[in-house]
Short mmCIF file of C-alpha atoms in Angstrom, two decimals:
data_model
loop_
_atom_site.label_atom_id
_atom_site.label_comp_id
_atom_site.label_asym_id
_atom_site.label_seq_id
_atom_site.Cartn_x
_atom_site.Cartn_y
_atom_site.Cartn_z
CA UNK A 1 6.16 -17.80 7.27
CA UNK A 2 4.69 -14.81 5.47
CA UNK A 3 1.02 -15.00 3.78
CA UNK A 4 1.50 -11.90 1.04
CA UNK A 5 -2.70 -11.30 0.58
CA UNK A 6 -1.70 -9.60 -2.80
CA UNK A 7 -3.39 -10.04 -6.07
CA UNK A 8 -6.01 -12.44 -4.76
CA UNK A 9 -9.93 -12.01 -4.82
CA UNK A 10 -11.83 -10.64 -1.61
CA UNK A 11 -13.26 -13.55 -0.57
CA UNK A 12 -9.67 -15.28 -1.14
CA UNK A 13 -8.04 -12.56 1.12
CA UNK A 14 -11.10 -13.06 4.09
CA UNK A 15 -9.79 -16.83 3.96
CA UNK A 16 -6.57 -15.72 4.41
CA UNK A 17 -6.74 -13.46 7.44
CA UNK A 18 -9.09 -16.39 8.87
CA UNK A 19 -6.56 -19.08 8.65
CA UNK A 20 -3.79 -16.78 9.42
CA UNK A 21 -4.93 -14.86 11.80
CA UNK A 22 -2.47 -13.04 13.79
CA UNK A 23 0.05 -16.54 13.72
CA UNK A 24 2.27 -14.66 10.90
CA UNK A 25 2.70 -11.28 9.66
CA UNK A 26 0.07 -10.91 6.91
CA UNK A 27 1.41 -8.81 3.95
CA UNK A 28 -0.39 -7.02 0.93
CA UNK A 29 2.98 -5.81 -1.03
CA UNK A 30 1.28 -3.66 -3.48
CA UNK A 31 -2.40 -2.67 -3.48
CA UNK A 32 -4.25 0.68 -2.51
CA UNK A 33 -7.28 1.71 -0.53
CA UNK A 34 -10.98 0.23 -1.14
CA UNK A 35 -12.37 3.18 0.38
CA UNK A 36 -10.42 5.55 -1.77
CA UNK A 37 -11.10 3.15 -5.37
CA UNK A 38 -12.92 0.38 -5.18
CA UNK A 39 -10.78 -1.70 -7.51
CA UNK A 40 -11.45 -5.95 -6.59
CA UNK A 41 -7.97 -6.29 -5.32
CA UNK A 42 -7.74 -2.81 -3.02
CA UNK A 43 -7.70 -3.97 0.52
CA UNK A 44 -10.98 -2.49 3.11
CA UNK A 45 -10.57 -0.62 6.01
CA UNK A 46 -11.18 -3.87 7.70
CA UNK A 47 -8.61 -5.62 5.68
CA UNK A 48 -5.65 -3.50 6.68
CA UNK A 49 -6.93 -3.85 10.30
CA UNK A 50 -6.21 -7.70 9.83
CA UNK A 51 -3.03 -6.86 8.40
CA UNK A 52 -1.36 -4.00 11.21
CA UNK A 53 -3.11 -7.16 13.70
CA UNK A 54 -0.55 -9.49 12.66
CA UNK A 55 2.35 -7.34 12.04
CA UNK A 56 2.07 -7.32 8.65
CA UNK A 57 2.47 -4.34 6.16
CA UNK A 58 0.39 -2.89 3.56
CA UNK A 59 2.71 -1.49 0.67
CA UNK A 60 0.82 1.20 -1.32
CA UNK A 61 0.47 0.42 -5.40
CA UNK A 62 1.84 2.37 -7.96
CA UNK A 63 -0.34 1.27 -10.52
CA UNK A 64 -3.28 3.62 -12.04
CA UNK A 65 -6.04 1.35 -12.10
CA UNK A 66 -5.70 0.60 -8.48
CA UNK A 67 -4.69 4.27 -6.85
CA UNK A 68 -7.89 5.85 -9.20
CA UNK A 69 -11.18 5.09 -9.49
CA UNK A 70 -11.01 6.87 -13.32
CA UNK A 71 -8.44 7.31 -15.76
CA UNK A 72 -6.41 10.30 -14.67
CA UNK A 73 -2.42 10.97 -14.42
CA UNK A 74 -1.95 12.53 -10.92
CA UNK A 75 -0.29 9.26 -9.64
CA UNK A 76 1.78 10.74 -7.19
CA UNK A 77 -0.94 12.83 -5.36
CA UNK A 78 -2.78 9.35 -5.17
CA UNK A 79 0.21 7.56 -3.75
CA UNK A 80 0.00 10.79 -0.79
CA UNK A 81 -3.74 10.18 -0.78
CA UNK A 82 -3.07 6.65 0.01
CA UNK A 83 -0.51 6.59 2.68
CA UNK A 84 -2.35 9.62 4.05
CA UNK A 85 -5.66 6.54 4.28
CA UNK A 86 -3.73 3.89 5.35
CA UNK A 87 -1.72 5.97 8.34
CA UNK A 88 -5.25 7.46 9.31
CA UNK A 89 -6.83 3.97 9.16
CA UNK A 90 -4.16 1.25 11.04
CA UNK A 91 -1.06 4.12 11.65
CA UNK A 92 2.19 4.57 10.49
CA UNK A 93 4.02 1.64 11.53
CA UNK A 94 2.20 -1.11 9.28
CA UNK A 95 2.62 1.35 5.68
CA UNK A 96 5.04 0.94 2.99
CA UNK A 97 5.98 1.41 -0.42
CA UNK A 98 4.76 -1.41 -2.74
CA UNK A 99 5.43 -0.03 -6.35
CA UNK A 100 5.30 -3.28 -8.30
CA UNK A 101 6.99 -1.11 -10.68
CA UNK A 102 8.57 -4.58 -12.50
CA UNK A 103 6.21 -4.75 -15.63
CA UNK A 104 3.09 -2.85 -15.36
CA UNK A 105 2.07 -1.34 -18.51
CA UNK A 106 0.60 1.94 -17.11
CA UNK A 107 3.52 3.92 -14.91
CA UNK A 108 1.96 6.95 -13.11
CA UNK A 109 3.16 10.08 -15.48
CA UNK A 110 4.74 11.97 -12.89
CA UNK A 111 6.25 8.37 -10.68
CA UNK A 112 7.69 6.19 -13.88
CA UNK A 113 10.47 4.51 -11.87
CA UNK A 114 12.90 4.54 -9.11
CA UNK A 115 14.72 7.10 -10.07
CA UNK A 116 11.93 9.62 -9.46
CA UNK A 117 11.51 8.37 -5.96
CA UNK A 118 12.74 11.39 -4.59
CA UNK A 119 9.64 13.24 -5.76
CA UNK A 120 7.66 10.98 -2.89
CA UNK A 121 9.96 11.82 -0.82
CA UNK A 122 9.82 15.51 -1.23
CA UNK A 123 6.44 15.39 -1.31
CA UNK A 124 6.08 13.40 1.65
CA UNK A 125 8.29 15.77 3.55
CA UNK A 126 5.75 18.60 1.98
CA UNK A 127 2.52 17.23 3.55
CA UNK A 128 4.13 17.14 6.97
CA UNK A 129 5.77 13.51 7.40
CA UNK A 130 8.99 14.24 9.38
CA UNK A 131 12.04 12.18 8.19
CA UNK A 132 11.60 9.26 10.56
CA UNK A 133 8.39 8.85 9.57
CA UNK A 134 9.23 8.69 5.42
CA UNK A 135 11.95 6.54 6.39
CA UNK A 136 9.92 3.73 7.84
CA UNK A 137 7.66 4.61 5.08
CA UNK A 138 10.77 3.60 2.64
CA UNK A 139 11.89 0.78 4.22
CA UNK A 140 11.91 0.50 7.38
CA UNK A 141 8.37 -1.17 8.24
CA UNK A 142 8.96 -3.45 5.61
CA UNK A 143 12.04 -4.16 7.17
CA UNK A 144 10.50 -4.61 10.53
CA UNK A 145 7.94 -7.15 8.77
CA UNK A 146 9.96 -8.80 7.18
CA UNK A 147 12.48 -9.38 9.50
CA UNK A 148 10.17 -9.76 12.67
CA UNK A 149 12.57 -7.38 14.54
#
């Protein structure tokens, strides 16, 4: 069983991690940083502890409202900014990509679909992340979630 801690209130999520625990991988497929924007549904430092604890993965957002506290259109430098937090906060192994790029209304100007991908990935290659490391980014932890491998 997977708990996805996604698009549900803080005091929702605390539930969660306190029935869950570290029993199943606790996921949070698309949100951002609290500390960085303190949108509701962004997950706390303390969160994202919760979730590396049980294996889980925390896929970064690619949503405005939730990467930026203010209305701005430098999406992909708050995507870096993001999995820059995350890595810093619980490490690389428990980070992912979380677009939720199915139906949002407001698609990061310089990020608007898969297609651009490869601009994260050059980027992330730019701000030092070695291959290995962008590919677990891509894929691979939520692989390793997923899969419990």
């Amino acid at each position: 069983m997977m708990v996805d801690a996604s698009h549900r209130i803080p005091s929702a999520r605390a539930r969660v991690y306190d029935i869950v625990g570290k029993r199943a991988a606790i996921l949070a497929f698309h949100v951002g940083a609290h500390e960085i924007n303190p949108y509701p549904y962004n997950s706390k430092d303390w969160e994202m502890i919760q979730i590396a604890d049980s294996g889980g993965l925390i896929g970064v957002i690619f949503m405005n409202c939730w990467l930026m506290p203010r209305e701005s259109h430098r999406g992909l430098n708050f995507i870096i900014h993001m999995i820059d937090h995350i890595v810093n906060v619980v490490g690389l192994d428990y980070v992912g990509i979380g677009s939720d790029s199915d139906g949002f209304t407001d698609p990061l100007d310089d990020l608007k679909g898969a297609s651009q991908l490869p601009h994260l990935t050059q980027r992330l290659l730019a701000e030092g992340y070695s291959p290995v490391d962008i590919q677990k980014i891509s894929g691979g932890n939520a692989r390793h979630a997923l899969m419990d491998d």
